[in-house]
Amino acid sequence: MQLKDLAKQLNVSVSTVSRTVNGTGRVGAKTRERILDAIKQTGYQPNEVARSLKRRSARTLGVVVADLSNSFYSKVIKGVEKVASENSYNVFVCNTDEEVGKEEEYIRVLLQNQVSGLVIATVGSDVRLFQPYIDSGIPFVFIDNLPLLEERFNLVAIDNAKASRSITQHLVDQGHRKIAMMTGPLNQSTSSERLLGFRKCLEDNGIMPEERWIGVGTFKQEYGYRMMREWLLNEDRPTAVLAANDFLMYGAIKAIYERGLKIPEDIAVACFDANDETGLISPGITAIIQPAYEIGSIAAEIIMRREHDKGRKQYEKIELEPVLLLKQSSMGNKG
Amino acid sequence: MQLKDLAKQLNVSVSTVSRTVNGTGRVGAKTRERILDAIKQTGYQPNEVARSLKRRSARTLGVVVADLSNSFYSKVIKGVEKVASENSYNVFVCNTDEEVGKEEEYIRVLLQNQVSGLVIATVGSDVRLFQPYIDSGIPFVFIDNLPLLEERFNLVAIDNAKASRSITQHLVDQGHRKIAMMTGPLNQSTSSERLLGFRKCLEDNGIMPEERWIGVGTFKQEYGYRMMREWLLNEDRPTAVLAANDFLMYGAIKAIYERGLKIPEDIAVACFDANDETGLISPGITAIIQPAYEIGSIAAEIIMRREHDKGRKQYEKIELEPVLLLKQSSMGNKG
DNA sequence: CTGTTAGCGCCTTCAG
DNA sequence: CTGAAGGCGCTAACAG
């Protein structure tokens, strides 16, 4: 069923039907009535693809994340979706599994599909590939990780270095001086910034960071486990560990338990993003919690704003405040 | 940049360019060469929306789930996405928050966007609204919950009643006779089937199900908490609880701990879908684990098959085997 | 107030 | 092997 058929059936022109469907332009009361009726009868639904082609925009947002099953990202997505649906936009969600190739591919596909904007937690793809699009005015909003771009992008994120300093300071305040850190690839800014903040904080406290206790690998559980195991093989082991995300921490904890050690008595742990909804993880894990839902909704709002004043190429950098959630995993004074 | 511009620039017709872009129809070797070059130079990308309009199909799958942050669904989505991307299809993901209205709205929007097929974990919307679409051959694949439809739909799911019987039997085998069950709305088949299996198992074991220990509410943590609390107010309380999903169970456990009781010593617990990736939830929770990723990928494959032999209206019902994961939460003999 | 018409960007017969 | 032309379903001038 389409416009044309309806029009024919009612002996009016397609444009009249179109106008009443869209509520644009004046249409006679009774003709409108008849048309609305027929629409209800036939269950006519406009073809969005045709509309998108005409309008040259699909009223769709693309979201590219590394891992859907990571609750941080799923909350971001919910935030994006809320704003999108308030504006009658759709959301395309893509999962890159932290693979740069997939990320580039998905961005390309989304662009081909005429998305109105992109929300990206990049894992380091060469976003410059998409410079033409960015310049052409399609808003790219980065969350979490910074891209390899100069200035021409929007950003919604926390200050990772600062957050890292604050959680490290907490460990120091508990009396720890032998603190290890594990993080993901340094080409991701979340990783490098968190490491930077960690180092800075130790230095500010007159502690020399031990290079052997700095693990740079991936953001996956398996790496956290391997790294921690290695550290524990040595007699001289850290008394506290900071992990740059929750998966790393879960891996680390597994290694700690395997070694028969206790948290926090033998080793204190803290990390980013561990937000236990169940309340059953024990001990509770001290963590920096990012406002994930807000990150998503604000990112989407930026795109909406760009849709309104198109052409105006202007970029927003929004910094949100995380929360330092204190739990048992890091408690107990070592001083 | 579009087809027309490229054609003009190279002094060939649009059709020739189109043919070489798509690799369809013969094109002279050197003209092809020139065109391919120009494509690389200009970074031309075909407009998918226009293609979709022409083709009258968007090569897109829609997925409708109740809650993205539920790991069961995020795994399903990953499964769908894998198959989709293997076939160069895109995935639209929608989150209904368990609201029937949102579900109907999203299905409508997806259809308007000419998706090639839908994967739906329905929360009970009146899918008959979409009967015309189903009849017109757009494949609807249901997972998890059964729709209010006769026969004309595809299904990928586990046998919920059977799974429920088996986990209940496990509790009985541990010596329990005072077993409670909490579940979601009965208009969702996962809920009603699981309750059915529970009842059946008790009866098979000569145990009369106590109606006061059967809680029918929502699938949310908050309800699990409230229900459990109520049960615990009474002197005569169940010695084991089965929850129809993990959120309910987390709520129940919270209530149990608040009451100062121990798991499994005072009360044994078991549920559906609690798949602890962290390994830190303690005690570990006995649960029926559904093969979520496979459910998603098989659902997507069904759609792909329908794309190939279109017109052939045929429906597949696929039953997958869940796993009964035994953990401490239900261990210890009460007999 | 309503109808006619020209595209949106691409694909695909049908001629040449 | 290549070009011209019509049309996918809808919207938006532009006329009437």
XYZ file of C-alpha atoms (C1' of nucleotides) in Angstrom:
702
model
C 0.000 0.000 0.000
C 1.362 3.354 -0.946
C 0.529 6.976 -1.483
C -0.395 6.495 -5.090
C -2.838 3.702 -4.399
C -4.539 5.649 -1.655
C -4.807 8.665 -3.917
C -6.309 6.686 -6.744
C -8.739 4.949 -4.448
C -9.982 8.281 -3.156
C -9.807 10.225 -6.381
C -7.433 12.807 -5.011
C -3.859 13.562 -5.921
C -0.847 12.070 -4.238
C 0.198 15.445 -2.942
C -3.031 15.900 -1.053
C -2.545 12.578 0.606
C 1.066 13.384 1.310
C 0.062 16.686 2.837
C -2.423 15.168 5.166
C -0.082 12.378 6.151
C 2.553 14.921 7.052
C 0.230 17.583 8.360
C 1.960 20.078 6.075
C -0.001 22.503 3.934
C -3.749 23.103 4.089
C -6.188 20.387 3.171
C -9.972 20.634 3.124
C -11.596 19.334 6.279
C -13.705 16.660 4.645
C -11.062 15.451 2.236
C -8.672 15.170 5.148
C -11.303 13.232 6.985
C -11.763 10.808 4.118
C -8.035 10.354 3.726
C -7.405 9.767 7.388
C -10.159 7.197 7.357
C -8.723 5.379 4.406
C -5.324 5.366 6.057
C -6.776 3.692 9.085
C -8.665 1.218 6.933
C -5.772 0.201 4.789
C -3.096 0.484 7.459
C -0.961 2.554 5.166
C 2.526 3.313 6.458
C 4.836 5.681 4.623
C 8.019 4.191 3.254
C 10.792 5.713 5.314
C 13.441 4.823 2.811
C 11.809 6.913 0.128
C 11.394 9.752 2.553
C 15.011 9.534 3.544
C 16.108 9.648 -0.044
C 13.998 12.678 -0.717
C 15.052 14.424 2.427
C 18.650 13.301 1.983
C 18.906 12.293 5.567
C 17.745 9.137 7.222
C 16.919 10.571 10.625
C 19.079 7.906 12.060
C 21.950 7.944 14.515
C 24.804 5.495 14.358
C 26.475 4.241 17.495
C 29.750 2.391 17.335
C 31.007 0.697 20.466
C 33.626 -1.871 21.270
C 31.494 -4.251 23.243
C 27.748 -4.379 23.625
C 27.851 -6.654 26.607
C 29.857 -4.129 28.536
C 27.342 -2.415 30.766
C 29.060 0.918 30.333
C 28.284 0.838 26.643
C 24.815 -0.546 26.990
C 23.982 2.366 29.227
C 25.484 4.790 26.763
C 23.306 3.268 24.089
C 20.203 3.584 26.210
C 21.021 7.236 26.671
C 21.445 7.760 22.951
C 18.258 5.917 22.250
C 16.209 7.957 24.657
C 17.122 11.225 22.982
C 16.841 9.726 19.537
C 13.375 8.421 20.077
C 12.244 11.694 21.603
C 13.173 13.233 18.281
C 11.760 10.387 16.192
C 15.171 9.241 15.174
C 16.313 5.674 14.901
C 19.479 4.177 16.216
C 21.869 1.848 14.429
C 24.065 0.031 16.900
C 27.337 -1.543 15.853
C 29.696 -3.673 17.789
C 33.364 -3.657 16.827
C 34.788 -6.216 19.244
C 37.652 -3.758 19.657
C 38.752 -4.389 16.101
C 39.959 -1.369 14.216
C 39.028 -2.884 10.879
C 35.454 -3.513 11.918
C 35.221 -0.043 13.291
C 36.264 1.575 10.043
C 33.939 -0.672 8.103
C 30.971 0.134 10.292
C 31.559 3.841 10.151
C 31.676 3.619 6.397
C 28.471 1.627 6.217
C 26.688 3.977 8.563
C 27.736 6.921 6.485
C 26.537 5.236 3.322
C 23.258 4.825 5.060
C 23.029 8.562 5.469
C 23.012 8.646 9.239
C 22.491 12.092 10.661
C 25.319 11.682 13.085
C 27.636 9.219 14.744
C 28.414 8.451 18.341
C 31.709 6.643 18.511
C 33.751 5.043 21.221
C 36.705 4.561 18.927
C 39.279 1.874 19.498
C 41.801 3.742 17.447
C 40.728 3.513 13.859
C 42.068 6.153 11.579
C 39.136 8.492 11.723
C 40.919 10.850 9.394
C 39.670 8.518 6.694
C 36.321 10.137 7.296
C 37.528 13.675 7.282
C 35.543 14.515 4.141
C 32.358 13.542 5.908
C 33.228 15.451 9.029
C 33.986 18.495 6.944
C 30.758 18.051 5.061
C 28.998 18.615 8.331
C 27.959 15.180 9.549
C 28.484 15.361 13.286
C 30.855 12.854 14.820
C 30.585 12.706 18.580
C 33.312 10.852 20.350
C 32.818 9.368 23.749
C 35.309 7.644 25.920
C 38.310 7.687 23.591
C 39.755 10.641 21.743
C 40.294 10.288 18.022
C 43.342 11.036 15.946
C 41.964 14.343 14.847
C 42.920 17.892 15.451
C 40.001 19.883 16.654
C 37.149 19.141 14.392
C 35.092 16.792 16.496
C 32.679 16.741 19.367
C 33.489 15.029 22.596
C 31.615 13.843 25.649
C 33.759 12.229 28.299
C 35.175 12.451 31.752
C 38.649 13.771 32.505
C 40.362 10.426 32.637
C 43.698 11.606 33.924
C 42.069 13.467 36.752
C 39.796 10.579 37.669
C 42.771 8.286 37.658
C 44.677 10.603 39.961
C 41.817 10.678 42.382
C 41.379 6.936 42.646
C 45.136 6.454 42.898
C 45.251 9.064 45.624
C 42.665 7.078 47.480
C 44.937 4.050 47.395
C 47.852 6.139 48.576
C 45.704 7.521 51.364
C 45.068 3.990 52.511
C 48.797 3.719 53.050
C 49.791 1.916 49.889
C 53.083 2.688 48.249
C 53.559 -0.408 46.168
C 50.809 0.147 43.658
C 50.530 -1.571 40.298
C 48.444 -0.561 37.344
C 47.107 -2.497 34.384
C 45.581 -0.910 31.338
C 44.678 -1.375 27.681
C 46.454 -0.320 24.497
C 48.072 3.090 24.754
C 46.717 4.240 21.438
C 43.392 4.522 23.190
C 43.294 7.726 25.140
C 41.289 6.245 27.988
C 44.183 3.929 28.480
C 47.007 6.418 28.149
C 45.285 9.134 30.146
C 44.486 6.820 32.986
C 48.055 5.685 33.084
C 49.228 9.267 32.996
C 47.059 10.221 35.941
C 48.295 7.224 37.844
C 51.914 8.170 37.323
C 51.285 11.794 38.115
C 49.599 10.974 41.374
C 52.369 8.690 42.531
C 54.974 11.306 41.707
C 52.998 13.977 43.507
C 53.172 11.748 46.539
C 56.872 11.199 46.175
C 56.495 7.625 45.027
C 58.507 6.369 42.081
C 56.262 4.340 39.773
C 57.764 0.883 39.293
C 57.848 0.107 35.600
C 57.606 -3.624 36.207
C 54.255 -2.973 37.878
C 52.788 -1.183 34.964
C 50.999 -3.523 32.601
C 49.967 -2.316 29.188
C 47.972 -4.841 27.188
C 44.314 -5.129 26.327
C 41.095 -4.252 28.116
C 40.094 -7.883 28.413
C 39.693 -10.087 31.422
C 42.215 -12.554 30.183
C 45.001 -9.992 30.140
C 44.178 -8.853 33.667
C 44.473 -12.409 34.806
C 47.801 -13.044 33.078
C 49.378 -9.821 34.241
C 48.315 -10.248 37.836
C 49.554 -13.789 37.893
C 52.933 -12.660 36.744
C 53.167 -10.003 39.415
C 52.242 -12.510 42.062
C 54.960 -14.951 41.058
C 57.483 -12.601 42.574
C 58.071 -12.407 46.318
C 58.036 -8.670 46.164
C 54.513 -7.916 45.080
C 52.325 -4.814 44.971
C 49.951 -4.209 47.870
C 47.412 -2.515 45.663
C 46.336 -2.709 42.033
C 44.496 -0.243 39.876
C 42.874 -1.577 36.724
C 41.796 0.679 33.890
C 38.496 -1.126 33.511
C 36.319 -3.711 35.179
C 37.179 -6.659 32.971
C 40.854 -6.304 33.760
C 39.975 -6.192 37.414
C 37.898 -9.357 37.273
C 40.829 -11.125 35.695
C 43.181 -9.775 38.315
C 40.938 -10.882 41.145
C 40.778 -14.355 39.745
C 44.570 -14.533 39.825
C 44.677 -13.147 43.332
C 42.281 -15.754 44.634
C 44.062 -18.526 42.831
C 47.171 -17.527 44.674
C 45.263 -17.827 47.925
C 45.448 -14.129 48.746
C 42.760 -11.985 50.303
C 41.220 -8.715 49.190
C 41.777 -6.179 50.613
C 43.934 -7.628 53.387
C 46.728 -8.877 51.143
C 46.064 -6.783 48.092
C 43.736 -3.866 47.609
C 42.035 -3.433 44.264
C 40.303 -0.604 42.492
C 39.301 0.079 38.922
C 37.229 2.026 36.433
C 33.643 1.228 35.535
C 32.825 -1.607 37.924
C 29.229 -0.891 38.678
C 27.739 -3.947 40.271
C 23.993 -3.885 39.772
C 23.471 -7.131 41.583
C 25.059 -5.994 44.814
C 26.399 -9.511 45.175
C 29.984 -9.106 44.157
C 31.970 -9.407 47.286
C 34.018 -7.629 48.327
C 32.480 -4.589 46.705
C 34.905 -3.010 44.305
C 36.135 0.533 44.646
C 35.771 2.209 41.289
C 35.462 5.325 39.217
C 31.950 5.307 37.836
C 31.291 7.221 34.654
C 27.845 8.686 34.040
C 27.255 6.390 31.102
C 23.618 7.140 30.443
C 24.293 10.879 30.443
C 27.259 10.452 28.151
C 24.967 8.776 25.654
C 22.120 11.209 25.945
C 24.336 14.268 25.754
C 26.131 12.876 22.743
C 22.801 12.405 21.014
C 21.704 15.891 21.974
C 24.781 17.351 20.358
C 23.808 15.667 17.142
C 20.272 16.985 17.427
C 21.574 20.480 17.903
C 23.726 20.122 14.795
C 20.698 18.969 12.869
C 18.957 22.171 13.742
C 21.608 24.677 12.915
C 23.170 22.749 10.105
C 26.078 24.179 8.260
C 27.358 25.916 11.323
C 30.419 23.855 11.906
C 31.036 24.122 15.528
C 32.362 21.597 17.956
C 31.478 20.881 21.530
C 33.690 19.302 24.137
C 31.731 18.307 27.185
C 33.369 17.060 30.301
C 31.319 15.103 32.788
C 32.134 14.325 36.395
C 32.595 10.713 37.385
C 31.970 9.394 40.872
C 34.515 7.655 43.036
C 32.640 4.774 44.565
C 34.369 3.546 47.689
C 33.905 -0.074 48.656
C 35.656 -2.705 50.703
C 38.076 -3.851 48.027
C 40.416 -0.969 48.729
C 39.852 -0.423 52.401
C 42.225 -0.968 55.309
C 45.230 1.078 56.139
C 48.686 -0.092 55.209
C 50.492 2.888 56.653
C 30.037 12.830 -4.764
C 27.714 10.594 -6.670
C 27.350 8.386 -9.664
C 26.347 11.204 -11.974
C 29.347 13.364 -11.079
C 31.740 10.524 -11.600
C 30.178 9.747 -14.946
C 30.391 13.320 -16.116
C 33.955 13.637 -14.953
C 34.949 10.574 -16.955
C 32.731 11.137 -19.953
C 30.919 7.878 -19.555
C 27.324 7.206 -18.711
C 25.997 6.631 -15.243
C 25.033 3.125 -16.140
C 28.589 2.206 -16.972
C 29.765 3.513 -13.663
C 26.955 1.741 -11.883
C 27.853 -1.483 -13.624
C 31.466 -1.332 -12.597
C 30.611 -0.360 -9.039
C 28.374 -3.358 -8.753
C 30.412 -5.690 -10.874
C 27.283 -6.455 -12.862
C 27.219 -6.507 -16.657
C 30.268 -6.320 -18.911
C 32.437 -3.205 -18.992
C 35.485 -2.629 -21.141
C 38.730 -3.332 -19.342
C 40.236 0.118 -19.702
C 37.048 2.036 -18.939
C 36.634 -0.083 -15.840
C 40.199 0.703 -14.930
C 39.615 4.437 -15.267
C 36.401 4.290 -13.292
C 37.904 2.269 -10.484
C 40.719 4.777 -10.318
C 38.392 7.707 -10.113
C 36.427 5.986 -7.380
C 39.550 5.591 -5.350
C 40.546 9.197 -5.997
C 37.268 10.742 -5.094
C 36.360 8.334 -2.328
C 32.969 7.790 -3.877
C 30.571 5.720 -1.786
C 27.192 4.636 -3.102
C 24.171 5.988 -1.307
C 22.602 3.015 0.405
C 19.291 4.729 0.863
C 18.840 5.155 -2.855
C 19.873 1.585 -3.413
C 17.420 0.403 -0.818
C 14.620 2.334 -2.422
C 15.412 0.900 -5.796
C 15.799 -2.591 -4.491
C 12.815 -2.207 -2.163
C 14.704 -3.748 0.688
C 17.175 -2.181 3.014
C 19.366 -5.169 3.724
C 18.840 -4.481 7.338
C 17.703 -6.596 10.257
C 15.740 -5.211 13.135
C 16.185 -6.530 16.644
C 13.727 -5.698 19.371
C 14.613 -6.576 22.930
C 13.346 -5.636 26.344
C 16.599 -4.600 27.900
C 19.945 -3.986 26.283
C 21.852 -4.094 29.519
C 20.666 -7.589 30.159
C 23.555 -9.782 29.151
C 21.256 -12.402 27.717
C 20.019 -9.921 25.142
C 23.367 -8.379 24.435
C 24.638 -11.813 23.561
C 21.664 -12.460 21.353
C 22.396 -9.212 19.561
C 26.005 -10.132 19.059
C 24.867 -13.361 17.493
C 22.501 -11.562 15.157
C 25.150 -9.083 14.238
C 27.692 -11.705 13.373
C 25.458 -13.350 10.822
C 24.205 -10.026 9.542
C 27.638 -8.652 8.907
C 28.726 -11.862 7.209
C 25.948 -11.177 4.747
C 26.596 -7.439 4.511
C 23.452 -6.633 6.378
C 23.067 -3.961 9.008
C 21.376 -4.281 12.339
C 18.930 -1.894 13.931
C 18.705 -2.469 17.657
C 15.738 -1.285 19.689
C 15.173 -1.344 23.373
C 11.614 -1.490 24.663
C 12.166 -1.326 28.414
C 9.516 -4.011 28.627
C 6.880 -1.582 27.449
C 4.332 -2.950 25.074
C 3.691 0.451 23.530
C 7.328 0.996 22.717
C 7.549 -2.444 21.270
C 4.693 -1.895 18.862
C 6.079 1.498 17.907
C 9.533 0.122 17.205
C 8.242 -2.736 15.130
C 6.266 -0.264 13.088
C 9.236 2.001 12.582
C 11.471 -0.873 11.602
C 8.972 -2.046 9.053
C 8.643 1.447 7.644
C 12.357 1.348 7.232
C 12.019 -1.705 5.058
C 13.970 -4.092 7.225
C 14.464 -7.489 5.671
C 13.440 -9.233 8.836
C 12.833 -8.864 12.518
C 14.172 -10.649 15.546
C 11.854 -10.050 18.459
C 11.850 -10.908 22.110
C 8.312 -9.749 22.562
C 6.970 -8.549 25.863
C 3.459 -9.225 24.785
C 2.568 -6.606 22.247
C -0.226 -7.455 19.921
C 1.841 -8.742 17.075
C -1.295 -9.453 15.113
C -1.179 -5.780 14.307
C 1.594 -6.724 11.945
C -0.120 -9.663 10.379
C -0.234 -7.968 6.944
C 3.532 -7.677 7.002
C 4.021 -11.226 8.144
C 1.718 -12.410 5.397
C 3.537 -10.287 2.886
C 6.599 -12.367 3.597
C 8.749 -10.276 5.906
C 10.200 -12.826 8.289
C 9.476 -12.338 11.960
C 11.655 -14.479 14.174
C 10.635 -14.710 17.781
C 13.061 -15.577 20.487
C 12.455 -16.094 24.120
C 8.731 -15.310 24.228
C 6.018 -16.692 22.021
C 3.741 -14.225 20.275
C -0.019 -14.131 20.139
C -0.068 -15.715 16.737
C -1.247 -18.981 15.404
C 1.396 -20.669 13.401
C 2.788 -18.128 11.036
C 6.020 -17.201 12.696
C 9.527 -18.450 13.216
C 10.841 -19.303 16.622
C 14.198 -19.903 18.227
C 14.064 -20.740 21.894
C 14.587 -23.318 24.550
C 11.815 -25.476 25.957
C 11.094 -23.348 28.983
C 8.736 -25.707 30.713
C 11.193 -28.534 30.425
C 14.106 -26.439 31.612
C 12.052 -25.290 34.536
C 11.198 -28.857 35.432
C 14.819 -29.830 35.400
C 16.022 -27.048 37.656
C 13.099 -27.600 40.004
C 13.887 -31.286 40.086
C 17.392 -30.394 41.111
C 16.023 -28.485 44.099
C 13.786 -31.395 44.995
C 16.749 -33.726 44.730
C 18.535 -31.598 47.262
C 15.769 -32.469 49.662
C 13.629 -29.369 49.372
C 9.878 -29.611 49.584
C 9.011 -26.066 50.489
C 9.935 -24.390 47.246
C 8.786 -20.954 46.145
C 8.830 -19.492 42.672
C 8.803 -15.921 41.437
C 8.235 -14.966 37.836
C 7.208 -12.173 35.473
C 3.906 -11.370 33.809
C 2.018 -14.464 32.697
C 1.248 -13.018 29.299
C 4.883 -13.658 28.497
C 5.342 -17.275 27.628
C 8.748 -17.494 29.253
C 7.015 -16.620 32.435
C 4.008 -18.875 32.135
C 5.948 -21.830 30.765
C 8.502 -21.658 33.502
C 5.784 -21.579 36.086
C 4.079 -24.475 34.403
C 7.223 -26.568 34.480
C 7.728 -25.717 38.108
C 4.240 -26.855 39.045
C 4.479 -29.969 36.972
C 7.725 -30.994 38.586
C 6.422 -30.527 42.084
C 3.329 -32.543 41.298
C 5.400 -35.284 39.737
C 7.230 -35.475 43.023
C 4.040 -35.574 45.013
C 4.447 -32.061 46.349
C 1.490 -29.712 46.373
C 2.569 -26.296 45.082
C 1.716 -23.661 47.703
C -0.074 -20.821 45.999
C 1.159 -18.280 48.536
C 4.703 -19.140 47.452
C 4.095 -18.425 43.838
C 4.824 -14.827 42.963
C 3.728 -13.435 39.633
C 4.869 -9.879 39.002
C 7.541 -8.403 36.806
C 10.979 -9.512 35.693
C 12.660 -6.725 37.610
C 14.968 -6.818 40.579
C 12.669 -4.679 42.636
C 9.836 -7.176 42.447
C 12.110 -10.044 43.446
C 13.127 -8.090 46.472
C 9.573 -7.231 47.518
C 8.224 -10.720 47.033
C 11.032 -12.391 48.902
C 10.709 -9.980 51.767
C 7.079 -10.814 52.080
C 7.744 -14.519 52.157
C 10.341 -14.046 54.837
C 8.025 -12.124 57.116
C 6.244 -15.333 57.845
C 7.633 -17.905 60.262
C 6.861 -20.663 57.857
C 9.104 -19.841 54.960
C 10.283 -21.726 51.891
C 13.638 -23.486 52.032
C 14.320 -22.884 48.362
C 13.408 -20.303 45.754
C 13.371 -20.492 42.006
C 13.378 -17.208 40.119
C 12.400 -16.962 36.470
C 15.314 -14.692 35.694
C 18.489 -13.323 37.181
C 17.205 -9.876 38.117
C 14.452 -11.370 40.235
C 17.035 -13.525 41.906
C 19.314 -10.626 42.722
C 16.410 -8.878 44.359
C 15.504 -11.995 46.296
C 19.034 -12.454 47.539
C 19.126 -8.906 48.761
C 16.018 -9.573 50.847
C 17.458 -12.816 52.142
C 20.633 -11.143 53.322
C 18.758 -8.270 54.867
C 16.896 -10.804 56.925
C 20.211 -12.196 58.109
C 19.776 -15.542 56.396
C 22.416 -17.595 54.640
C 22.496 -19.102 51.173
C 22.271 -22.017 50.737
C 22.169 -23.042 54.406
C 18.918 -21.290 55.236
C 17.526 -20.879 51.781
C 18.656 -22.339 48.500
C 18.284 -20.260 45.367
C 18.290 -20.977 41.657
C 17.166 -19.113 38.596
C 17.257 -18.658 34.846
C 19.961 -16.771 32.983
C 22.403 -15.920 35.751
C 25.661 -16.214 33.924
C 28.305 -14.555 36.019
C 31.190 -13.538 33.768
C 33.174 -12.083 36.594
C 33.255 -15.244 38.647
C 32.995 -13.062 41.713
C 29.385 -13.445 42.668
C 29.379 -15.528 45.750
C 27.865 -17.916 46.310
C 27.750 -18.931 42.690
C 24.188 -19.193 41.497
C 22.659 -22.329 40.140
C 20.934 -21.483 36.908
C 19.529 -22.531 33.585
C 21.782 -20.959 30.979
C 20.349 -20.335 27.548
C 22.628 -20.382 24.514
C 22.082 -16.690 23.867
C 24.632 -16.134 21.144
C 23.346 -19.130 19.198
C 19.783 -17.993 19.588
C 20.751 -14.715 17.966
C 22.803 -16.158 15.180
C 20.264 -18.831 14.311
C 17.482 -16.265 14.275
C 19.479 -14.172 11.829
C 20.212 -17.201 9.697
C 16.536 -17.940 9.394
C 16.017 -14.476 8.007
C 18.869 -14.924 5.580
C 17.351 -18.152 4.348
C 14.015 -16.416 3.815
C 15.795 -13.735 1.826
C 17.094 -16.348 -0.505
C 13.957 -18.268 -1.206
C 11.559 -15.401 -0.903
C 7.901 -15.932 -1.393
C 8.109 -19.399 0.033
C 6.238 -18.793 3.209
C 7.527 -21.352 5.537
C 8.151 -21.194 9.225
C 10.868 -22.672 11.344
C 10.632 -23.554 14.994
C 14.021 -24.267 16.452
C 14.483 -25.582 19.928
C 17.856 -25.194 21.578
C 19.160 -26.984 24.627
C 19.959 -24.937 27.699
C 22.516 -25.951 30.291
C 21.831 -26.470 33.951
C 24.739 -24.823 35.716
C 25.122 -26.169 39.212
C 26.676 -23.884 41.795
C 26.765 -23.499 45.525
C 23.588 -21.459 45.876
C 21.457 -24.564 45.704
C 23.716 -27.125 47.287
C 23.323 -28.941 50.564
C 20.822 -31.623 51.341
C 17.691 -30.802 53.256
C 16.304 -34.314 53.193
C -7.631 24.239 -1.338
C -5.834 20.774 -4.770
C -3.344 18.752 -8.788
C 0.873 18.369 -11.842
C 5.457 17.703 -12.088
C 10.173 17.309 -11.199
C 13.416 15.235 -8.910
C 16.135 12.558 -4.407
C 20.551 8.669 -6.218
C 20.611 4.540 -8.030
C 19.690 0.344 -10.981
C 18.116 -1.932 -15.102
C 15.831 -3.036 -19.106
C 16.114 -1.791 -23.795
C 18.353 0.066 -27.754
C 22.282 1.160 -30.239
C 30.426 -2.846 -24.847
C 27.852 1.468 -23.715
C 24.089 5.100 -23.363
C 19.296 6.759 -22.699
C 15.331 6.568 -20.058
C 12.066 5.101 -16.719
C 11.014 4.301 -12.143
C 11.659 2.867 -6.780
C 7.871 5.994 -3.109
C 7.694 10.267 -1.542
C 7.934 15.520 -1.087
C 7.709 20.207 -2.489
C 7.502 23.827 -5.687
C 4.578 25.701 -8.824
C 0.313 26.288 -11.012
C -4.454 26.381 -11.179
